[in-house]
Short mmCIF file of C-alpha atoms in Angstrom, two decimals:
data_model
loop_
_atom_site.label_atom_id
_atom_site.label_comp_id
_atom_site.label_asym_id
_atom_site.label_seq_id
_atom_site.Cartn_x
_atom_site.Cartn_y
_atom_site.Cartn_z
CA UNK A 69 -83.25 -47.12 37.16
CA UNK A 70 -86.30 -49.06 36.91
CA UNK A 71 -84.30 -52.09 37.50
CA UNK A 72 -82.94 -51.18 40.71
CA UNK A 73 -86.22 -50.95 42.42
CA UNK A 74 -87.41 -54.09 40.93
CA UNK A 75 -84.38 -55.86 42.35
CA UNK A 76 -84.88 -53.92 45.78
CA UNK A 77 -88.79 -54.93 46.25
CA UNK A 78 -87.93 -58.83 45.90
CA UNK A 79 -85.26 -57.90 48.71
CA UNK A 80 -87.84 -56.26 51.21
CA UNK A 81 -88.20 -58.33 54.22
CA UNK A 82 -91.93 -59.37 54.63
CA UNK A 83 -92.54 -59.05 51.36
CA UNK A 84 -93.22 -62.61 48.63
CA UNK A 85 -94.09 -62.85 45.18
CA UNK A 86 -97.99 -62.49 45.95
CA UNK A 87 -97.70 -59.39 47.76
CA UNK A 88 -95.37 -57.79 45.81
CA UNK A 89 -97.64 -57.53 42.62
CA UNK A 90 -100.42 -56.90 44.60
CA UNK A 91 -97.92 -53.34 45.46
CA UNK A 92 -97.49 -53.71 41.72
CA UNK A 93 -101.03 -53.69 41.05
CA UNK A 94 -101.94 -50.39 43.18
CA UNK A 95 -98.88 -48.66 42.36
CA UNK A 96 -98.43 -49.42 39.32
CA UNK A 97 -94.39 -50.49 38.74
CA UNK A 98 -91.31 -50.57 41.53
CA UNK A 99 -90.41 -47.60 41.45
CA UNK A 100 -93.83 -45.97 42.16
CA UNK A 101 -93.90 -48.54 45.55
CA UNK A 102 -90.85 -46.98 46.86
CA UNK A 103 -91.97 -43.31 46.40
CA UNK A 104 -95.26 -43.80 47.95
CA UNK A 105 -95.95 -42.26 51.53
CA UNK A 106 -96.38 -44.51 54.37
CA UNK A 107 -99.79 -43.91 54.86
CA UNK A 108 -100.26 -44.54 51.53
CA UNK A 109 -99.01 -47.96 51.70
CA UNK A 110 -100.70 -49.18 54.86
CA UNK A 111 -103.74 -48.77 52.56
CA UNK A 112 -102.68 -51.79 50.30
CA UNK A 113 -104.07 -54.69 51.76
CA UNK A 114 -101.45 -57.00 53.53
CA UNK A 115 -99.70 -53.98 54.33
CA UNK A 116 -98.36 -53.45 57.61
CA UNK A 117 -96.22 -51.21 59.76
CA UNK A 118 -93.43 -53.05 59.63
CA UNK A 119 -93.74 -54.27 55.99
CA UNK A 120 -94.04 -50.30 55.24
CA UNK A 121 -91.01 -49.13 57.59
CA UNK A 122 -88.66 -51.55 55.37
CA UNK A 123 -89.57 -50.12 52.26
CA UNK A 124 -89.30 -46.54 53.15
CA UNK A 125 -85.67 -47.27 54.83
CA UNK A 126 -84.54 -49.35 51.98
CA UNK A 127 -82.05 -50.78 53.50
CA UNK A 128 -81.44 -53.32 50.89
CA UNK A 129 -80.35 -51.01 48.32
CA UNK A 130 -76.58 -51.86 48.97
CA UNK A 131 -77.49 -55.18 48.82
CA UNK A 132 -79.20 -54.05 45.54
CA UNK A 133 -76.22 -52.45 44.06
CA UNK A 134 -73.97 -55.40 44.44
CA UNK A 135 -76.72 -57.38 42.74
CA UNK A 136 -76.42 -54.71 40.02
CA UNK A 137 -72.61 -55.00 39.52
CA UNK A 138 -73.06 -58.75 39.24
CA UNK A 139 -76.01 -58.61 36.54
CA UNK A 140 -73.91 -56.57 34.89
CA UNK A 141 -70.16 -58.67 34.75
CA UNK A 142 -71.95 -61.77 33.97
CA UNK A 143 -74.83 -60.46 31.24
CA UNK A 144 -77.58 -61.49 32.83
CA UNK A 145 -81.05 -61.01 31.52
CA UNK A 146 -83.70 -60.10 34.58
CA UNK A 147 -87.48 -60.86 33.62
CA UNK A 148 -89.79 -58.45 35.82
CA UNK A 149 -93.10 -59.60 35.97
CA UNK A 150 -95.02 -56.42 34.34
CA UNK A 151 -92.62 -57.33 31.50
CA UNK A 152 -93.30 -58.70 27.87
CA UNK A 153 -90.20 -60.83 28.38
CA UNK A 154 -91.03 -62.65 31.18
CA UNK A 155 -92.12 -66.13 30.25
CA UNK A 156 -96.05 -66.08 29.30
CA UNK A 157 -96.71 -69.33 30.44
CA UNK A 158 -95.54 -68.78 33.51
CA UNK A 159 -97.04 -65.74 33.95
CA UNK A 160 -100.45 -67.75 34.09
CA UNK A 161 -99.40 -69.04 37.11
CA UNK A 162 -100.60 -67.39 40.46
CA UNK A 163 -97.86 -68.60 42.57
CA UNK A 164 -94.95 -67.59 39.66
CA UNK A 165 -92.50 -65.18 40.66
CA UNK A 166 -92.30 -61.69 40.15
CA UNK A 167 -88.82 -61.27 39.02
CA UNK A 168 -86.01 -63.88 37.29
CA UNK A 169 -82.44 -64.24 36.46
CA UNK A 170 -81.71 -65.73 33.13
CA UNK A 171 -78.43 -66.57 31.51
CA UNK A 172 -77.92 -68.24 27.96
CA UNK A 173 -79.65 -67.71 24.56
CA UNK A 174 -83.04 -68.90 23.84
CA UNK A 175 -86.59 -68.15 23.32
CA UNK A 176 -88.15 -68.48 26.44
CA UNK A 177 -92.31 -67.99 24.55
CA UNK A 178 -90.93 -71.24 22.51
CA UNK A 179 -94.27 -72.86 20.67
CA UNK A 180 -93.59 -76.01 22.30
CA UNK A 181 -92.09 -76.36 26.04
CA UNK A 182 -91.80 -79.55 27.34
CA UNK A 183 -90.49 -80.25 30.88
CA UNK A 184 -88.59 -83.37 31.65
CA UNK A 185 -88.35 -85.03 35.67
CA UNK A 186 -87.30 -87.99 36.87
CA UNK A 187 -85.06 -89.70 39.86
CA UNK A 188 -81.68 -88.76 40.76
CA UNK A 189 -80.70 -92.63 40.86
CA UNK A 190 -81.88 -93.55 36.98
CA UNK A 191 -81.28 -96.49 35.47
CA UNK A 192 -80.11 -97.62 31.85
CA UNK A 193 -83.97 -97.69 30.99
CA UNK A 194 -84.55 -94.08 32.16
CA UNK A 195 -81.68 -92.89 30.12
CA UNK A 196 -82.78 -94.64 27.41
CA UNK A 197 -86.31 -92.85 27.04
CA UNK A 198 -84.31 -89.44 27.32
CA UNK A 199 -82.66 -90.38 24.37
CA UNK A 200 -85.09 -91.66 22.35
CA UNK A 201 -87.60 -88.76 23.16
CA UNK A 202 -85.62 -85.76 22.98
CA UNK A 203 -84.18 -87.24 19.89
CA UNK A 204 -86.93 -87.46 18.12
CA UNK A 205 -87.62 -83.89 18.72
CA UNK A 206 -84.42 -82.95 16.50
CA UNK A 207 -85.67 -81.21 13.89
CA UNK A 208 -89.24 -79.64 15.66
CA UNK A 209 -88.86 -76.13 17.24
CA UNK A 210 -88.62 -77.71 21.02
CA UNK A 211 -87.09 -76.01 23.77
CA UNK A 212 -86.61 -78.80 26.58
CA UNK A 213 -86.99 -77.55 30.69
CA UNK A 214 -85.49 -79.55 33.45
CA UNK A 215 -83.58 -79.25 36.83
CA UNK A 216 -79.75 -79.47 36.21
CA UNK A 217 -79.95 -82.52 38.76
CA UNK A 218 -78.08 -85.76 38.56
CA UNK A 219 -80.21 -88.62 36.91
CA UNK A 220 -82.90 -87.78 34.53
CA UNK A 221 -82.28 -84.31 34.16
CA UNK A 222 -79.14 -84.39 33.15
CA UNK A 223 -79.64 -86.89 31.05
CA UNK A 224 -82.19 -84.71 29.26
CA UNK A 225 -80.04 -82.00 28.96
CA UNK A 226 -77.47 -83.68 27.69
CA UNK A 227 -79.66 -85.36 25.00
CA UNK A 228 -80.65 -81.71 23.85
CA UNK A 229 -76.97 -81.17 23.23
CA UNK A 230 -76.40 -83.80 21.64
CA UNK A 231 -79.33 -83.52 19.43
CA UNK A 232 -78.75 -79.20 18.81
CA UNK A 233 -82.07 -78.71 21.45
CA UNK A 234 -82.45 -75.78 23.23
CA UNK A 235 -82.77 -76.68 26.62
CA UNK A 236 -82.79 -74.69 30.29
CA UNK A 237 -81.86 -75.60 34.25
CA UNK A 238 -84.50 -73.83 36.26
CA UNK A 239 -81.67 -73.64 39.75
CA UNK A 240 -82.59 -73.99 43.13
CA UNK A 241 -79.65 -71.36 43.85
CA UNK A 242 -78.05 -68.12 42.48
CA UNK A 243 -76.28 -68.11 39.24
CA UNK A 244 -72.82 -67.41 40.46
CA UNK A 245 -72.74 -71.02 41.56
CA UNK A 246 -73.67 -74.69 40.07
CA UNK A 247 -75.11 -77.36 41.87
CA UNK A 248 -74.66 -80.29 41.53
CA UNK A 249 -70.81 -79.15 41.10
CA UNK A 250 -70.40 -82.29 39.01
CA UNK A 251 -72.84 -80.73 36.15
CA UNK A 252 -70.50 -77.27 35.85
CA UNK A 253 -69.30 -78.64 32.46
CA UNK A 254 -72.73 -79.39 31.60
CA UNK A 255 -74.28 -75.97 32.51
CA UNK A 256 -71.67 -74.14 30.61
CA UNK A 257 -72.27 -75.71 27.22
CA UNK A 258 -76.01 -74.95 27.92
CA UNK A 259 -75.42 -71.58 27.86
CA UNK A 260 -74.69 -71.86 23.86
CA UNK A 261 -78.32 -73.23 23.13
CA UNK A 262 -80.36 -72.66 25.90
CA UNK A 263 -79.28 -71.41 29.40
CA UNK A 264 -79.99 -71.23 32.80
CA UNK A 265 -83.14 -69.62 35.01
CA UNK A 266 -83.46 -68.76 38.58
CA UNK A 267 -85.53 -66.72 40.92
CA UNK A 268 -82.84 -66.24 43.44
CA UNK A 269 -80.31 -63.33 43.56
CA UNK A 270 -76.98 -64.24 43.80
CA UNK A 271 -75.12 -65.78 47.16
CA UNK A 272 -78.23 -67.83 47.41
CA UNK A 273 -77.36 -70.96 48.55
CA UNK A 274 -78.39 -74.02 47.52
CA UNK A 275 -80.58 -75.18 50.40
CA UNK A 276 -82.93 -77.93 50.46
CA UNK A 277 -86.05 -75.94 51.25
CA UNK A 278 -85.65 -74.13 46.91
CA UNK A 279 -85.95 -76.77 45.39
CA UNK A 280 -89.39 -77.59 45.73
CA UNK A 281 -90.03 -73.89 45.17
CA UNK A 282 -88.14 -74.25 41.90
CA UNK A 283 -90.40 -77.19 40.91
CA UNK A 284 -93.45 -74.43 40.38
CA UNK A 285 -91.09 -72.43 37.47
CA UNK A 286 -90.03 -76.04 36.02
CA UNK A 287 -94.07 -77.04 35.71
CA UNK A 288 -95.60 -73.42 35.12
CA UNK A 289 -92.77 -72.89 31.97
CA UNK A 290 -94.20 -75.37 29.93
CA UNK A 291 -96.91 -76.95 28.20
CA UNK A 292 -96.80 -80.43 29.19
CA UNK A 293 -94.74 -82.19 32.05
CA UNK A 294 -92.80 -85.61 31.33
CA UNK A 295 -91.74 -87.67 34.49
CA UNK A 296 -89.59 -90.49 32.83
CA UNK A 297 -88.62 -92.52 35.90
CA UNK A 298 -89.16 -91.93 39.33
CA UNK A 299 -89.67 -92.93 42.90
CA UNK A 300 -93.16 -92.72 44.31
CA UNK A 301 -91.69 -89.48 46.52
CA UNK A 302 -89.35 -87.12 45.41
CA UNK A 303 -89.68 -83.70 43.54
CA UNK A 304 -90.28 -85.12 40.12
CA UNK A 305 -93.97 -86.19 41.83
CA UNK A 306 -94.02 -82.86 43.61
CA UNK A 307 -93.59 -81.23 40.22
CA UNK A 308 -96.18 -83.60 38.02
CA UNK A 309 -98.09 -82.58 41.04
CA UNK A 310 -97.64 -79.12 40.47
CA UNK A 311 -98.24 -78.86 36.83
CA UNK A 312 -101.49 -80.76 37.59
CA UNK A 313 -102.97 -78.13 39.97
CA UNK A 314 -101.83 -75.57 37.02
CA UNK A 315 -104.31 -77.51 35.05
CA UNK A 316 -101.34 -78.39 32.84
CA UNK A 317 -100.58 -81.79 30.99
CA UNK A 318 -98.52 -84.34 32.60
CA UNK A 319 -97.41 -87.48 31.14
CA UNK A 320 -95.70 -90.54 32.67
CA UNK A 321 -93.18 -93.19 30.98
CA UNK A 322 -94.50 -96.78 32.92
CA UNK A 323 -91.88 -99.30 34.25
CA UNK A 324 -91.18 -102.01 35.86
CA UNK A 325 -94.02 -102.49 38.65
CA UNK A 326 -91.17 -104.55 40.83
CA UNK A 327 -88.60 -101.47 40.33
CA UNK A 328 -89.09 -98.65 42.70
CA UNK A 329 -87.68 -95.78 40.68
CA UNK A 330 -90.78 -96.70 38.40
CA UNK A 331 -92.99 -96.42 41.36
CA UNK A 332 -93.77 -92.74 40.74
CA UNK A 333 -94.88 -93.03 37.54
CA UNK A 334 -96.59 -96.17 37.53
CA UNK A 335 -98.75 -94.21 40.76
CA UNK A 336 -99.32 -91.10 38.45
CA UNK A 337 -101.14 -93.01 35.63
CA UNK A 338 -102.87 -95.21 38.16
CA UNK A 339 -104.79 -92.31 39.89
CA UNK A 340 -105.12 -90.93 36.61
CA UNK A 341 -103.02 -87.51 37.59
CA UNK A 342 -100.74 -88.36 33.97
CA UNK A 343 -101.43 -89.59 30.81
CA UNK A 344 -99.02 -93.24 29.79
CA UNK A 345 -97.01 -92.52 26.76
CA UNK A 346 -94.30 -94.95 25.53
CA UNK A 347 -93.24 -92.20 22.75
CA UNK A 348 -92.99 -89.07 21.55
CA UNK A 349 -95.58 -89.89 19.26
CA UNK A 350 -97.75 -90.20 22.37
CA UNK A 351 -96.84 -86.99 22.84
CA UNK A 352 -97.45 -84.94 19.80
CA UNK A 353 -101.15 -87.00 19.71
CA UNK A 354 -101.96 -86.07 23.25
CA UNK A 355 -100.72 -82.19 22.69
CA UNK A 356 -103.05 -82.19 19.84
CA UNK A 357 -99.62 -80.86 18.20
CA UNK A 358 -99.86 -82.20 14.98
CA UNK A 359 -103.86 -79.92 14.21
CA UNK A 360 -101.35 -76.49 15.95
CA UNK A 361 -99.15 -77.09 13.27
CA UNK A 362 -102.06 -77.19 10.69
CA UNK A 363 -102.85 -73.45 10.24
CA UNK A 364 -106.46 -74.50 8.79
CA UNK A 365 -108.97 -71.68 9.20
CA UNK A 366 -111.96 -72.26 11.09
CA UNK A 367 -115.27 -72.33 9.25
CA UNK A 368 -117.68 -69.06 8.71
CA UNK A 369 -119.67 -68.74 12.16
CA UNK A 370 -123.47 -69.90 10.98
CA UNK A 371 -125.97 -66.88 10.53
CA UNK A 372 -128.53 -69.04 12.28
CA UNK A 373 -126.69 -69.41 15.55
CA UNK A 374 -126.46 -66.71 18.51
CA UNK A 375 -123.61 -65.88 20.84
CA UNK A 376 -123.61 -63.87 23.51
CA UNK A 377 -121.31 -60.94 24.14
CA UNK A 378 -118.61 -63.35 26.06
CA UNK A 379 -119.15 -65.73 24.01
CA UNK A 380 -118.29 -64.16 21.14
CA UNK A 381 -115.23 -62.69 22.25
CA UNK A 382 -113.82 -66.27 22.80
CA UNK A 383 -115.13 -67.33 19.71
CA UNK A 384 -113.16 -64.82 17.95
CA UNK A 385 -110.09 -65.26 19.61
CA UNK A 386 -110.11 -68.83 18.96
CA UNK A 387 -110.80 -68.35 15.44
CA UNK A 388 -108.36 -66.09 15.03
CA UNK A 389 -105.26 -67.87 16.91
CA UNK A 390 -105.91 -71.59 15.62
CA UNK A 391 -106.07 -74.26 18.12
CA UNK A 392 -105.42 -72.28 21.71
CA UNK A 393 -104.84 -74.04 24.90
CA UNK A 394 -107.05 -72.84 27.77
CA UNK A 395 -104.21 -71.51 29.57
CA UNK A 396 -103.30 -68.85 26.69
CA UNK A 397 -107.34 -68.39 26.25
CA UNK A 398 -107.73 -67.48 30.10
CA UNK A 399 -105.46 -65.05 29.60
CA UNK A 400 -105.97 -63.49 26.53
CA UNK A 401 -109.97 -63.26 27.62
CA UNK A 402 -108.74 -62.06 31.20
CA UNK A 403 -111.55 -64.77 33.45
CA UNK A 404 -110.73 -67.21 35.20
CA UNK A 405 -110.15 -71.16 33.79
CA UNK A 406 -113.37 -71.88 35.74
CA UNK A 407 -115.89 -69.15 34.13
CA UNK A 408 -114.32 -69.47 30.94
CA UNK A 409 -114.96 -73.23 31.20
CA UNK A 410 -118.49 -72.08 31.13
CA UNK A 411 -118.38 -70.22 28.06
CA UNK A 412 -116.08 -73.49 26.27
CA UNK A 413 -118.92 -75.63 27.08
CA UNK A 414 -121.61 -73.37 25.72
CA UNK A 415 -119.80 -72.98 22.58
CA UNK A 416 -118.91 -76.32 22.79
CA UNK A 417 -122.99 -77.45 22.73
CA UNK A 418 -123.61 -75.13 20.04
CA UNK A 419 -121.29 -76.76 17.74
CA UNK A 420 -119.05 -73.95 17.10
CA UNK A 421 -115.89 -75.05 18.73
CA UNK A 422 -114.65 -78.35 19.31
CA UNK A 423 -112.32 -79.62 22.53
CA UNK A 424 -109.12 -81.36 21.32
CA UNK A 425 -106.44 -83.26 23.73
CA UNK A 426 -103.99 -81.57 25.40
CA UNK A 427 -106.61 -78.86 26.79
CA UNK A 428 -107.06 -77.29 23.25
CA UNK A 429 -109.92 -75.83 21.05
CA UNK A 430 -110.33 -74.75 18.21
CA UNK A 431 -113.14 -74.06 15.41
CA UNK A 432 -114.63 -76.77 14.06
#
């Protein structure tokens, strides 16, 4: 039952992903929304009279039901926001949405995510690093995010097959259709290690307008963004722009400063918005993911020095879940990246945490 309404308030005309947890938030789940009066509801800011009319008519429910009957046929996994399996990382992302589809078989709270871009028109080079990186992530717990587009991402995706890498296409569309139609084949043998994501119900077509949308879900799912090749516009920049204003890492492959699908990333590490790798090595140095995989325990906290209240509560959790990125630490502490930086720096002067690449602390 609880499904229903969930499905039904991302149907409500008027209503996006930012208001509809803020109904979440003063309701308290879907269901709760639907039943409340309409006086009631005008009182949630953002609110209106006609916002409040099309919830108390529901007139999407048969819309709703045929949604259900779908779901159902084709075993697909929905991830409500309020729930512990939707996607973590994402969830520390204002603009993520409140409900998705999922297809396929995979862990979607992975420990490492990496998200892989690039141009639709790649070259030999392009398809190269795709092979050589995701390769050499064979035999490390991985799971590899891209767009099921021609060029780069599928080249990525196909290396994770090739290589037994989980790997998912975040779609621009519903999932009772694939585009590009070329990639069906592809998309199907994804579904065996991996799968595919979407926020859009299906007989959602797939219209240029979602696909920058779909960028934010490709950036927000992962730790660290990888444009490989690309043109100095085009949604692989959208996306490395994206993950940037997450305050997540982005790194760029350089090329060829006379080639123009190189243009993008040559751009990205010249304004200093990603980091140049030429490996995977690169990589695991920048993510700091060689010290996560060290499970040393941080040293006794010194008698002689005082925390605070806050500060001690970060201390702790950071001593207590090894190297953390400040995403995860934001949310575990509940502030915002910007206070907390505060507290990181103050801890940081005090000598009882240390800053490590890729956005990471841990005790010293």
């Amino acid at each position: 039952m609880a499904l229903v309404y969930q499905l039904a308030l991302t149907q409500i005309k008027g209503i996006g992903n930012a208001l509809a947890k803020q109904l979440i938030d003063h309701c308290g789940n879907a269901e709760e929304v639907f039943r409340s009066s309409k006086k009631q509801l005008m009182c949630i800011p953002g609110i209106g009279n006609r916002v409040a009319e099309n919830i108390l008519h529901k007139e999407v429910m048969d819309s709703v039901e045929k949604e259900m009957t779908f779901i159902d046929r084709h075993k697909i996994n929905v991830l409500f926001w309020t729930e512990s399996s939707y996607p973590n990382r994402l969830k520390q992302c204002v603009d993520a949405p409140i409900l998705l589809y999922f297809k396929g078989d995979t862990n979607l709270q992975t420990k490492k995510i990496i998200s892989i871009v690039g141009t639709r028109n790649a070259s030999d080079y392009g398809k190269r690093i795709c092979n050589e990186l995701v390769g050499s992530f064979a035999k490390d717990e991985v799971l590899v995010v891209s767009g099921l587009a021609h060029g780069i991402d599928s080249f990525a995706h196909q290396a994770c097959l090739e290589n037994n890498i989980s790997t998912i296409g975040v779609l621009g569309h519903g999932l009772d259709r694939i585009y590009p139609a070329a990639n069906r084949r592809l998309a199907m043998d994804m579904l065996k290690n991996g799968g595919l994501l979407t926020e859009y119900p299906s007989g959602t077509n797939p219209d240029r307008q979602n696909f920058p949308s779909r960028n934010r879900i490709i950036a927000g799912l992962a730790d660290v963004t990888i444009v490989v090749e690309a043109n100095i516009k085009g949604g692989a920049l959208i996306t490395a722009e994206i993950a940037n204003a997450y305050n997540r890492d982005v790194c760029a492959f350089p090329g060829d400063i006379n080639r123009i699908t190189s243009s993008g990333c040559n751009h990205l590490i010249k304004t200093h918005r990603a980091h140049l790798i030429s490996s995977a090595n690169d990589l695991a140095y920048l993510m700091n993911w060689e010290l996560m995989d060290n499970n040393n325990q941080g040293k006794q906290l010194s008698l002689e020095i005082t925390l605070n209240v806050e500060e001690k509560e970060v201390y702790d959790i950071v001593k207590e879940n090894g190297p953390i990125s400040i995403d995860a630490l934001s949310y575990k502490v509940n502030r915002s990246q910007s206070k907390l930086a505060v507290l990181l720096l103050a801890l940081e002067m005090k000598g009882v945490l240390i800053a490590l690449p890729g956005k990471m602390y841990r005790i010293p």
